[in-house]
mmCIF file of C-alpha atoms and ligand atoms in Angstrom:
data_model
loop_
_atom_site.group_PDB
_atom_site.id
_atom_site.type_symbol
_atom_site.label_atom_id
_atom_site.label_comp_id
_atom_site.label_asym_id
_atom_site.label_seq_id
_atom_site.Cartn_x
_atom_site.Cartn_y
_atom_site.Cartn_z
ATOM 1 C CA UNK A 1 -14.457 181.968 224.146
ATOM 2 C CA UNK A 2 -16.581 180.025 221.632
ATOM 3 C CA UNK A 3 -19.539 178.139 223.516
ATOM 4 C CA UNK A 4 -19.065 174.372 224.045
ATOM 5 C CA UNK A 5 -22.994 173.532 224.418
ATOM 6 C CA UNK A 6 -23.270 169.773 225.308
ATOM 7 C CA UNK A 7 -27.095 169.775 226.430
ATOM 8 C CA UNK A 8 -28.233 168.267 223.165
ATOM 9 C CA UNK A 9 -27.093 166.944 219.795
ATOM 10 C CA UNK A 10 -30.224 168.995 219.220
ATOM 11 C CA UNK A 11 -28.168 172.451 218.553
ATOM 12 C CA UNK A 12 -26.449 172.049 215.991
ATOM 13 C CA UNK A 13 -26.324 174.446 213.198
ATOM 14 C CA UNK A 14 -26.610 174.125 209.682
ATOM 15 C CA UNK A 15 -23.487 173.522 208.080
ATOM 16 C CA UNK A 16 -22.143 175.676 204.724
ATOM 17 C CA UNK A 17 -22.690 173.055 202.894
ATOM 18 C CA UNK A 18 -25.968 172.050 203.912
ATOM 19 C CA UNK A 19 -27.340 176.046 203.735
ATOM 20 C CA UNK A 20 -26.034 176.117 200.331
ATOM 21 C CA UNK A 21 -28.187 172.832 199.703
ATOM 22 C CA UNK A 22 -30.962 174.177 200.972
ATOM 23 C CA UNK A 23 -31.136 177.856 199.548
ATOM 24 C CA UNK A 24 -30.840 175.832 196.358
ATOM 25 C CA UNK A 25 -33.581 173.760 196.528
ATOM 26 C CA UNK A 26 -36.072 172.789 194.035
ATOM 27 C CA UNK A 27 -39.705 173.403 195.921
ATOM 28 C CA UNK A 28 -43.491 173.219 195.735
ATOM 29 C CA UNK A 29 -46.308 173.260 197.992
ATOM 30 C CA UNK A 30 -46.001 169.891 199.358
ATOM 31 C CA UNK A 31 -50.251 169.585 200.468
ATOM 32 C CA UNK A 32 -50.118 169.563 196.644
ATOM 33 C CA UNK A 33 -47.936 166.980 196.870
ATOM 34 C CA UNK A 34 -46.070 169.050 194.247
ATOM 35 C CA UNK A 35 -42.795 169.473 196.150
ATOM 36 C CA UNK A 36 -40.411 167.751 194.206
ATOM 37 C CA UNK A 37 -37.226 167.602 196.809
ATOM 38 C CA UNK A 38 -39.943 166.390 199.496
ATOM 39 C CA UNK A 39 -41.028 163.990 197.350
ATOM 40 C CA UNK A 40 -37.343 162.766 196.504
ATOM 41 C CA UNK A 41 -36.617 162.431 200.707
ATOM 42 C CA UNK A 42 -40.175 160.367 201.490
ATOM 43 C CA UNK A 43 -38.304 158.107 199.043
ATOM 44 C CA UNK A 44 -35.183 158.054 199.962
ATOM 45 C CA UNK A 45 -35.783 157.198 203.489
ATOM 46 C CA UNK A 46 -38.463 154.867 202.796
ATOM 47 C CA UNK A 47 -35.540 152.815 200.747
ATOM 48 C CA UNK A 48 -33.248 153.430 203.348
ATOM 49 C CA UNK A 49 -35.559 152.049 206.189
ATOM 50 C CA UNK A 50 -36.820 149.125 204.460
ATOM 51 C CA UNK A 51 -40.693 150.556 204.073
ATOM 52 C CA UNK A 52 -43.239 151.208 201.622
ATOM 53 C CA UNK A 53 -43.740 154.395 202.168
ATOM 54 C CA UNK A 54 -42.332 157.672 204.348
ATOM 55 C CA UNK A 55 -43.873 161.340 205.582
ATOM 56 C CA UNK A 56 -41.779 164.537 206.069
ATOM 57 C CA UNK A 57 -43.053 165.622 209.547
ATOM 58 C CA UNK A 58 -41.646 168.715 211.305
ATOM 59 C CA UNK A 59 -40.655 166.952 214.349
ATOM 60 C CA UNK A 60 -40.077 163.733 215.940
ATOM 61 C CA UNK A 61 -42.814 164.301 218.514
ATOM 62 C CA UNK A 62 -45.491 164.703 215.721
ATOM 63 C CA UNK A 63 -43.843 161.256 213.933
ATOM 64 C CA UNK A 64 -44.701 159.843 217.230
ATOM 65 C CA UNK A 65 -47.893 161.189 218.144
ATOM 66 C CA UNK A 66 -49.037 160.358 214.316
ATOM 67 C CA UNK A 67 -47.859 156.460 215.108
ATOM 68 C CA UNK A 68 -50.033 156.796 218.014
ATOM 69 C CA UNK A 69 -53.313 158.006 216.099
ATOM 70 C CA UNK A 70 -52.191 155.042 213.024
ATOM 71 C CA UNK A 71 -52.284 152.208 215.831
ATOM 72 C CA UNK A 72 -54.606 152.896 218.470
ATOM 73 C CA UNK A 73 -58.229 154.366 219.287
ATOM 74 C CA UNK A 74 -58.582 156.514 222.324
ATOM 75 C CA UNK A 75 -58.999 154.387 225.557
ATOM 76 C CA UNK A 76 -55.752 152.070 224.346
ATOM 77 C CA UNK A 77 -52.840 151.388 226.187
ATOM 78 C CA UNK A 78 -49.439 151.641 224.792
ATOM 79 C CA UNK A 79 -46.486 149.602 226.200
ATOM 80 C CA UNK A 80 -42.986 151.030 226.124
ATOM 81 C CA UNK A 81 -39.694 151.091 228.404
ATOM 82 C CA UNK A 82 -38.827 153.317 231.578
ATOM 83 C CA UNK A 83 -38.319 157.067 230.568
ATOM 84 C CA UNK A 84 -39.835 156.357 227.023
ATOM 85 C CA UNK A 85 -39.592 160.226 224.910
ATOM 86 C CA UNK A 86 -43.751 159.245 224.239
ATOM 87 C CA UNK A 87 -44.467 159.335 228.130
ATOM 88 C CA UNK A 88 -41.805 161.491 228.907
ATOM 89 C CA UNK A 89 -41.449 164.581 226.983
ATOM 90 C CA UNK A 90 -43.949 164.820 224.646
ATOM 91 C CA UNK A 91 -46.146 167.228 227.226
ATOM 92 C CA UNK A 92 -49.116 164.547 227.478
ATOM 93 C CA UNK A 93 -49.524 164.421 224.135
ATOM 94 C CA UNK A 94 -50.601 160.818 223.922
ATOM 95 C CA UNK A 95 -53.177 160.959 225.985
ATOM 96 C CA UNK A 96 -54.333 164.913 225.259
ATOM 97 C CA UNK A 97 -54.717 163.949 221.193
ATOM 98 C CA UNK A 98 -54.341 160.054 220.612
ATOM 99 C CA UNK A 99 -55.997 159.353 224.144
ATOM 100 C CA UNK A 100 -53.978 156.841 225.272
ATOM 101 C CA UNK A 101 -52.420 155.615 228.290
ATOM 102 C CA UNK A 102 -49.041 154.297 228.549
ATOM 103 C CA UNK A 103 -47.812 150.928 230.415
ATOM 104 C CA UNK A 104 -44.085 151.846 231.546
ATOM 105 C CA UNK A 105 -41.771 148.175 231.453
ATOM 106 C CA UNK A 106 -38.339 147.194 232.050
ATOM 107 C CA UNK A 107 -35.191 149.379 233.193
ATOM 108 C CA UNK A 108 -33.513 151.891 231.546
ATOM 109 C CA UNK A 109 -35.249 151.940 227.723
ATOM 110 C CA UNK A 110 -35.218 148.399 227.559
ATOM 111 C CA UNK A 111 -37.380 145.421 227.899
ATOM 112 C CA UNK A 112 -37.508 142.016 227.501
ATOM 113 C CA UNK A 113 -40.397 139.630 225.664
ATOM 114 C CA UNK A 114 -41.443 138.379 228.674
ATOM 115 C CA UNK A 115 -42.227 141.694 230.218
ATOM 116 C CA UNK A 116 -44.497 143.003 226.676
ATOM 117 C CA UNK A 117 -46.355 139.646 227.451
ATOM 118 C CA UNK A 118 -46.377 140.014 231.120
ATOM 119 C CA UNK A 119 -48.138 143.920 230.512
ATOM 120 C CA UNK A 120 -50.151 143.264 227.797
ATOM 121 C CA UNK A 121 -53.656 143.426 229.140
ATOM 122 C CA UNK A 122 -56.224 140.479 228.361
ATOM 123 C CA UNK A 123 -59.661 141.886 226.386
ATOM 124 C CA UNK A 124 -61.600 142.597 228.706
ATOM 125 C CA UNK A 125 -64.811 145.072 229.284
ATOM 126 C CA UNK A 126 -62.876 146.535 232.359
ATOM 127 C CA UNK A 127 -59.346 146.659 230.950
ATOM 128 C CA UNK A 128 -57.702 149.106 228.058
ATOM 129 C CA UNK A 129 -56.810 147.739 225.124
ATOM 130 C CA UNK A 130 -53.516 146.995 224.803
ATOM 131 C CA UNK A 131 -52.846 147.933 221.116
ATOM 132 C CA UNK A 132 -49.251 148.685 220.593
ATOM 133 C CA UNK A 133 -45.238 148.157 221.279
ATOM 134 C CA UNK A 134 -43.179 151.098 221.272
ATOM 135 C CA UNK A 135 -39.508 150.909 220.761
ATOM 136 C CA UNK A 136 -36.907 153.791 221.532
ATOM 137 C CA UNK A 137 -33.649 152.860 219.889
ATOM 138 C CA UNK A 138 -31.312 154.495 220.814
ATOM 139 C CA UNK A 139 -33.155 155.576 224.060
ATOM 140 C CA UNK A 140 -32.343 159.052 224.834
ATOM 141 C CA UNK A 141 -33.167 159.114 228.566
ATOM 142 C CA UNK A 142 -31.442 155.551 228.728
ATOM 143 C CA UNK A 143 -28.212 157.553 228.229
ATOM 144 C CA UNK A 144 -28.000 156.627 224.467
ATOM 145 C CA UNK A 145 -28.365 153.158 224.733
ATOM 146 C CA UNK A 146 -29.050 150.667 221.674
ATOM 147 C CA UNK A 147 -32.107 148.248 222.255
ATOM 148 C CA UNK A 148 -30.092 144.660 221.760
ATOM 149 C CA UNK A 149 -31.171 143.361 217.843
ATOM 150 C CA UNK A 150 -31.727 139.810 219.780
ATOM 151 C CA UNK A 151 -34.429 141.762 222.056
ATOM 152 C CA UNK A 152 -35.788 143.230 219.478
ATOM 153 C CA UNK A 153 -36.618 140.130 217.659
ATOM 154 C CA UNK A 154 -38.040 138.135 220.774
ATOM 155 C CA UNK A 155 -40.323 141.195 221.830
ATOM 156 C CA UNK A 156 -41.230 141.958 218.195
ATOM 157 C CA UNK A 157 -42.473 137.843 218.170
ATOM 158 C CA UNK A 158 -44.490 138.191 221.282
ATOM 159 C CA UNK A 159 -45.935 141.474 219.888
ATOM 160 C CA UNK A 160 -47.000 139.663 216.512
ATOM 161 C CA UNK A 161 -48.359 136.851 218.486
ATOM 162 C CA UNK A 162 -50.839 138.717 221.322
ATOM 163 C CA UNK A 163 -51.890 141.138 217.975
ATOM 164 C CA UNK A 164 -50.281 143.764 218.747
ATOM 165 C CA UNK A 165 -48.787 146.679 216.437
ATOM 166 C CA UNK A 166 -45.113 147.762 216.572
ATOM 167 C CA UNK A 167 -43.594 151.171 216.396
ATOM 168 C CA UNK A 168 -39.778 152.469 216.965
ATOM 169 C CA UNK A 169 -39.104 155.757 218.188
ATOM 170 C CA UNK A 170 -35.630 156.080 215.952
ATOM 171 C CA UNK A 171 -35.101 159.995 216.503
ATOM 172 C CA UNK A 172 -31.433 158.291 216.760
ATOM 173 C CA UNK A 173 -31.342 155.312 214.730
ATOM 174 C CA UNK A 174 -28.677 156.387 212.627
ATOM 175 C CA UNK A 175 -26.379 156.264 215.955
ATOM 176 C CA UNK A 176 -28.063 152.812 217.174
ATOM 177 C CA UNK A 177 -27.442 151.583 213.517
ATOM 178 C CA UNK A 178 -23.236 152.843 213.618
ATOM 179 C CA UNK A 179 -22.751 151.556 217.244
ATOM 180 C CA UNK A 180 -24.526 148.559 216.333
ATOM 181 C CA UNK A 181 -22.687 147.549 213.335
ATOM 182 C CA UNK A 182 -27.018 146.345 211.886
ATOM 183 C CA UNK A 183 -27.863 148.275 208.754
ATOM 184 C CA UNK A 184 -30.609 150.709 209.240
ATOM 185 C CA UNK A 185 -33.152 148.643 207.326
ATOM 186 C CA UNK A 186 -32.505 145.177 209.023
ATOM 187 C CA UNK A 187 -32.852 147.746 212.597
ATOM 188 C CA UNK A 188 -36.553 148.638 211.251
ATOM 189 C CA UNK A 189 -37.567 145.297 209.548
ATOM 190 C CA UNK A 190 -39.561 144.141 212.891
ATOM 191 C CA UNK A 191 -41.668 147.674 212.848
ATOM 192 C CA UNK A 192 -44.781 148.209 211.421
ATOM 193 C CA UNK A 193 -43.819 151.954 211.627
ATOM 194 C CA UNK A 194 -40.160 153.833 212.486
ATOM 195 C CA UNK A 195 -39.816 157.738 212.646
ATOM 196 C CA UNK A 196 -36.431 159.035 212.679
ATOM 197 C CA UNK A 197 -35.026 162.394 212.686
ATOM 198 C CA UNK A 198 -32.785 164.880 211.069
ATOM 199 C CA UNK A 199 -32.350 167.620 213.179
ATOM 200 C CA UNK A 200 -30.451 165.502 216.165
ATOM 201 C CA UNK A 201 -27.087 164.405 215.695
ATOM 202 C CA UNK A 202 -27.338 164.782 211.494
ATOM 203 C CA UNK A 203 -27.278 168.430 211.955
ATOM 204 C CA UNK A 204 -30.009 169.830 210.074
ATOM 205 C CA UNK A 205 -32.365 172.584 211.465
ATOM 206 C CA UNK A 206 -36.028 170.516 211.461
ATOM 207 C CA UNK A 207 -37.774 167.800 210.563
ATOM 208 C CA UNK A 208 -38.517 163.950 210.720
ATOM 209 C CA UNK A 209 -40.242 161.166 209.089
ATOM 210 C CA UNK A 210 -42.858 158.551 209.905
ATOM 211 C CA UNK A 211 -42.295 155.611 207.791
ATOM 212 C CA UNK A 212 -44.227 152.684 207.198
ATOM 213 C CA UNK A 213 -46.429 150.448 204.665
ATOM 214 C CA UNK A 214 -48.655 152.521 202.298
ATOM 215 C CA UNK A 215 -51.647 152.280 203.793
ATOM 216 C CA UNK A 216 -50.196 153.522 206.814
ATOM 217 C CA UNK A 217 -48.358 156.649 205.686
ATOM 218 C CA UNK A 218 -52.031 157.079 203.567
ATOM 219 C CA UNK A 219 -53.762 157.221 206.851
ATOM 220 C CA UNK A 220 -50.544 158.808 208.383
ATOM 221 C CA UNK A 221 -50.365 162.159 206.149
ATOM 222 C CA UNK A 222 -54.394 162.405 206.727
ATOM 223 C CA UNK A 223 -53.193 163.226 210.823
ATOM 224 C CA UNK A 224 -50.228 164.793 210.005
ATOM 225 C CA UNK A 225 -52.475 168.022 208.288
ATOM 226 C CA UNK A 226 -55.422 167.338 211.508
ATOM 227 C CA UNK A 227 -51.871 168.304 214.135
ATOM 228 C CA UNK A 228 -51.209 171.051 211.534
ATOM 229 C CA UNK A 229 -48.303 169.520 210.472
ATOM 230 C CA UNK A 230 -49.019 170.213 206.140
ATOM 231 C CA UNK A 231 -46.093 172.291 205.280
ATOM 232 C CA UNK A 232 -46.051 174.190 201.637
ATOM 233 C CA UNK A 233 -42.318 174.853 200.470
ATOM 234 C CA UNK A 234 -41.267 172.281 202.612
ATOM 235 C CA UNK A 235 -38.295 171.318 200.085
ATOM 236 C CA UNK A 236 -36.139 173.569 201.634
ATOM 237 C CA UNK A 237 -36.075 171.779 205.193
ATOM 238 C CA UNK A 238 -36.231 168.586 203.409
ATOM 239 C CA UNK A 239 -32.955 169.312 200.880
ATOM 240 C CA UNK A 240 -31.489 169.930 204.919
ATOM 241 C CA UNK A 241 -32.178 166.419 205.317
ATOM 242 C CA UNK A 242 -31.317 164.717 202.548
ATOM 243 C CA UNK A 243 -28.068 166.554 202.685
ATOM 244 C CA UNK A 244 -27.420 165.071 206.336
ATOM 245 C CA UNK A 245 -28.284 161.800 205.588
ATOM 246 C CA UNK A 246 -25.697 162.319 202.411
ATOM 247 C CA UNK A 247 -22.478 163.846 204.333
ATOM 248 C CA UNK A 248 -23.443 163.631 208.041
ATOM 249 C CA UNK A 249 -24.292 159.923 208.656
ATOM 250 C CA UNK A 250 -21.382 158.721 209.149
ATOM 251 C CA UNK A 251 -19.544 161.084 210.899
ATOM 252 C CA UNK A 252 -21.952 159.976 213.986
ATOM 253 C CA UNK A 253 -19.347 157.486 215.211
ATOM 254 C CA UNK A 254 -16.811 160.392 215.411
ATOM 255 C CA UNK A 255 -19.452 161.572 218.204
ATOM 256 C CA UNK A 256 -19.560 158.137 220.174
ATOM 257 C CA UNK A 257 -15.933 158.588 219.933
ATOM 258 C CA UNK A 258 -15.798 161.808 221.437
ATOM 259 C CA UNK A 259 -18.764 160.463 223.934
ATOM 260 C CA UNK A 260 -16.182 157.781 224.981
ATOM 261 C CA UNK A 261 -13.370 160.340 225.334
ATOM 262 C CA UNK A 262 -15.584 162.557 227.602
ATOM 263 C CA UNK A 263 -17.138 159.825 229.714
ATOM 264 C CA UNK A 264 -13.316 159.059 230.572
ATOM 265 C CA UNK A 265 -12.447 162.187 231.802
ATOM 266 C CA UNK A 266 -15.518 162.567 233.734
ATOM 267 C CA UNK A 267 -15.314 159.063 235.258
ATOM 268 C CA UNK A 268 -11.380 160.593 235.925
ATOM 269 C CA UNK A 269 -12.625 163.339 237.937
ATOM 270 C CA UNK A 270 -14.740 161.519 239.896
ATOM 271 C CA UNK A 271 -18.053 161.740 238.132
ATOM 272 C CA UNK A 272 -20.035 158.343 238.860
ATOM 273 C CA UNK A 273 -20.297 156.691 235.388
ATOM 274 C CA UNK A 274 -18.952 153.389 233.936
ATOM 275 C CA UNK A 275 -17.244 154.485 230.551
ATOM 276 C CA UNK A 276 -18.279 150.948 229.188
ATOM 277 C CA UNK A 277 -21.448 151.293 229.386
ATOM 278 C CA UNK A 278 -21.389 154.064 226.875
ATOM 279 C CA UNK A 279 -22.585 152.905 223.472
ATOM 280 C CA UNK A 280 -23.433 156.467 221.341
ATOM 281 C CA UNK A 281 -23.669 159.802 221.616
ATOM 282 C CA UNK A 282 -24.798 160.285 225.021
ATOM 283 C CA UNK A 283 -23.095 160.222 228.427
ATOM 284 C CA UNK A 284 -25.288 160.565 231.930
ATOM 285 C CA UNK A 285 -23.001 160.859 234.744
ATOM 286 C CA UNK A 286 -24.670 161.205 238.543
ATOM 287 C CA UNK A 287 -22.820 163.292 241.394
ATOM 288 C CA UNK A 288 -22.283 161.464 244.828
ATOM 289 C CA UNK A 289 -24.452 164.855 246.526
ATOM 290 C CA UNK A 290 -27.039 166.909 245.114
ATOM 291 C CA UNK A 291 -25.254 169.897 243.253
ATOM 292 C CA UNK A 292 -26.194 169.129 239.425
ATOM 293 C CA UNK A 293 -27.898 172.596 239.167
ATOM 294 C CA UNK A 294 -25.066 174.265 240.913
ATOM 295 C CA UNK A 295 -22.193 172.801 238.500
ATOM 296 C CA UNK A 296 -23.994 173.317 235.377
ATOM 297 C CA UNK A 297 -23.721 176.873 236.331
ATOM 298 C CA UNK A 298 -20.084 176.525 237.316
ATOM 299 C CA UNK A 299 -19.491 175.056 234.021
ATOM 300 C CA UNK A 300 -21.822 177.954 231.554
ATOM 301 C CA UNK A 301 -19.372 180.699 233.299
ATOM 302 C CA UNK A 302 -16.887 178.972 231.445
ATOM 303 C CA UNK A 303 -18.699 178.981 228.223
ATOM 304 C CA UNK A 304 -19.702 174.650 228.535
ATOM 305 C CA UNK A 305 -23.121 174.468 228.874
ATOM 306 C CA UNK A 306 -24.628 171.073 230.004
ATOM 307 C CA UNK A 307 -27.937 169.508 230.612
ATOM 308 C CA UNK A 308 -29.467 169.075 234.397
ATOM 309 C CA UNK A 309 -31.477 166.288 234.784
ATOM 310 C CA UNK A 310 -32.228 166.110 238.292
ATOM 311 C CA UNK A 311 -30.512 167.426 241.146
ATOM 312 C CA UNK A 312 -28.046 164.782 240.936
ATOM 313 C CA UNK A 313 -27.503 163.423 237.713
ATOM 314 C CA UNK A 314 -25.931 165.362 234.424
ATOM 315 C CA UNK A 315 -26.433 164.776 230.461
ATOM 316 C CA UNK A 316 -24.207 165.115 227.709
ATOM 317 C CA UNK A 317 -24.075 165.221 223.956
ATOM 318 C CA UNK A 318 -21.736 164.889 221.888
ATOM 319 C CA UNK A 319 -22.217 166.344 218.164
ATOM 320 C CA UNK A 320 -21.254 167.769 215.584
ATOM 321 C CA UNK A 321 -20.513 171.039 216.466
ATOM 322 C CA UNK A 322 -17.835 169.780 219.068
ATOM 323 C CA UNK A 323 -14.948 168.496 218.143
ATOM 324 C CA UNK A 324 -12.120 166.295 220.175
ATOM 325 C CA UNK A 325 -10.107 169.634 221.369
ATOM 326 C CA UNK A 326 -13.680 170.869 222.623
ATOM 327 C CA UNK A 327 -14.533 167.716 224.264
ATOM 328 C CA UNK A 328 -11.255 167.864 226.043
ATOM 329 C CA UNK A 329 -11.602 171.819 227.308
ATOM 330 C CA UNK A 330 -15.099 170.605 228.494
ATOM 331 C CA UNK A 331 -13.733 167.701 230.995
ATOM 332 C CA UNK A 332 -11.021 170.357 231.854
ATOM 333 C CA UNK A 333 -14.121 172.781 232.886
ATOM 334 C CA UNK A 334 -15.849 170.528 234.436
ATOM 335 C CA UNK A 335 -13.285 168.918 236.183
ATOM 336 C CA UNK A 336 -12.483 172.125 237.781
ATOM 337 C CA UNK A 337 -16.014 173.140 238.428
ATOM 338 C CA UNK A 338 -16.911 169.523 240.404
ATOM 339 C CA UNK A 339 -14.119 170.880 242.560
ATOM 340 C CA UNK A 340 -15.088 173.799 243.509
ATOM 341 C CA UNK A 341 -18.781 172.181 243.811
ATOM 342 C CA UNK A 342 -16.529 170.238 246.377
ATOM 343 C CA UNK A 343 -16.595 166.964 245.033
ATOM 344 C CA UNK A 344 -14.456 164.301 247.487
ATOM 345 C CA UNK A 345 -11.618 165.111 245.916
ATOM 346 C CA UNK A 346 -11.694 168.645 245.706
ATOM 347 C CA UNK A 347 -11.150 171.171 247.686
ATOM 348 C CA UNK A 348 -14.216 173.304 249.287
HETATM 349 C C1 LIG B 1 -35.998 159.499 221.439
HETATM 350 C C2 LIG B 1 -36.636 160.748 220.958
HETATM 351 N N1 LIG B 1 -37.795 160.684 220.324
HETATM 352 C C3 LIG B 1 -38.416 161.779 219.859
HETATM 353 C C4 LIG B 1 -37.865 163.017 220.026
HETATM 354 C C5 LIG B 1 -38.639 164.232 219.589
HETATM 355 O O1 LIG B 1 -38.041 164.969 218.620
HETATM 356 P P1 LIG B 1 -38.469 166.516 218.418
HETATM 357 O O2 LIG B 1 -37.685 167.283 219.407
HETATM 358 O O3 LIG B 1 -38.075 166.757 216.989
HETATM 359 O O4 LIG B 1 -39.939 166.609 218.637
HETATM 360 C C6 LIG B 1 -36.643 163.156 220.700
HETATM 361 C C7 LIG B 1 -36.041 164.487 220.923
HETATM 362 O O5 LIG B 1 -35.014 164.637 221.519
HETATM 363 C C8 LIG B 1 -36.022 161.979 221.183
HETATM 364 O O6 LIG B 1 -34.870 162.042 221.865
#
């Protein structure tokens, strides 16, 4: 039985049509800044997200951790929302290479304007320096949810005013940009830098960009070789890239369609989740007892793999490599395994 693997919009595989693109493409050693097809997607997404200028990185974490070394000097203190990817899952990163420490606001991703100016720390000699906003839209441990436009705006305002820099963590933009109905650009405007990625629900195998004004993506690609981060015939991840941003963009709302579809069935079986409150590609559903290990398990003997978070609460993703009949054997699965898990309506 072909897998159904919901952890993470972060499996996909290449499609034919994107290998094909990338066995074909035109390369050079990029640290030359010869690589023509690298070259062609720094511009492309810089025009796309409104900047001056945008870096091929090999991962979202790096486009991050670079943002961090662009804004702050070691000592700072960087604000951003509960369960922020920075704080979260980039194994200390911040404060092992940029040497920051992070101020956690707000619930569930977001935050308001009054809570960046509440944080923000007044110079002192005794306090960090507050140097920087960060933004994740959508937020990934927020269950996919889009940071409001109209927040946005108010906290980017406050930001401006106490002199502080802005960056968005937009590993899934693309999704907060479809859900959202806001053009990509006019969802970056209030950011002094945005990284995005390609290898989450766009399908293709690596990378990410940093984007940004000049000056920043100058100072930007000067960290990104210090992380080891130069790549040489980088054109063929990048042709990956510009080939999902081509023919897999918008296909994304097909996923928060799918996302919807599953968070039904779930809530259906007794799953504790509000359907409505799904806006993307992600859907976090909690148990009413501690067995989140044990049904994952359940659910993998039946070839649908999902994600764990804590003993009581599950993650999904939809993607590209599930389709609506897959979604649909996946609630039946898991419908099945919550009752042998004995959930109150089952039977054990
Ligand atoms: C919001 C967010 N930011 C950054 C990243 C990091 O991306 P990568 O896995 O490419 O380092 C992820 C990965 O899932 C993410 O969800």
């Amino acid at each position: 039985m072909p897998i159904i693997d919901l952890r993470s919009d972060t499996v996909t595989r290449p499609s034919p049509g994107m290998r094909e693109a990338m066995a074909g493409a035109e390369v050079g050693d990029d640290v030359y800044g010869e690589d023509p097809t690298v070259t062609r997607l720094e511009r492309e997404v810089a025009a796309l997200l409104g900047k001056e200028a945008a870096l091929f990185v090999p991962s979202g974490s790096m486009g991050n951790q670079i943002a961090l070394l662009v804004h702050t000097r070691p000592g700072d203190e960087v604000i951003v929302g509960e369960g922020a990817h920075l704080a979260w899952y980039e194994s200390g990163a911040g404060a092992a290479i940029a040497g920051v420490q992070f101020a956690t606001i707000g619930r569930g991703g977001t935050f308001s304007a009054d809570e960046v100016r509440a944080a923000a720390k007044p110079l002192r000699d005794y306090h960090p320096r507050t140097s920087l906003v960060a933004v994740e839209n959508t937020h990934n441990r927020g269950g996919g949810k889009v940071f409001p436009a109209s927040e946005v705006t108010a906290v980017a305002s406050v930001a401006r005013e106490l002199g502080l820099g802005l960056h968005l963590d937009g590993a899934r933009l693309w999704n907060a940009a479809l859900a959202s109905g806001c053009a990509v650009n006019e969802l970056c405007a209030p950011f002094d830098t945005v990284s995005v990625c390609f290898s989450k629900g766009l399908g293709a195998p690596v990378g990410s960009a940093l984007s940004g004004s000049r000056e920043a993506i100058g100072r930007a690609r000067r960290f990104r070789k210090m992380l080891g981060g130069g790549m040489r015939q980088a054109g063929i991840l990048a042709a990956g890239a510009l080939y999902a941003l081509e023919h897999q963009r918008e296909r994304l709302k097909d996923d928060h369609a799918n996302a919807q579809l599953l968070a039904a069935g779930l809530a259906q079986a007794g799953f504790l989740l509000d359907p409505a409150t799904i806006e993307t590609n992600v859907v976090i559903a909690r148990l009413d007892s501690g067995r989140a290990e044990q049904l994952a398990a359940l659910a993998a003997d039946s070839s649908v793999l999902v994600g764990a978070l804590d003993a009581r609460t599950l993650r999904f993703v939809t993607h590209l490599d599930v389709d609506r009949n897959g979604v649909l054997e996946a609630i039946r699965v898991l419908t099945e395994a919550w009752k042998q898990c004995g959930s109150p309506g089952g039977g054990v």
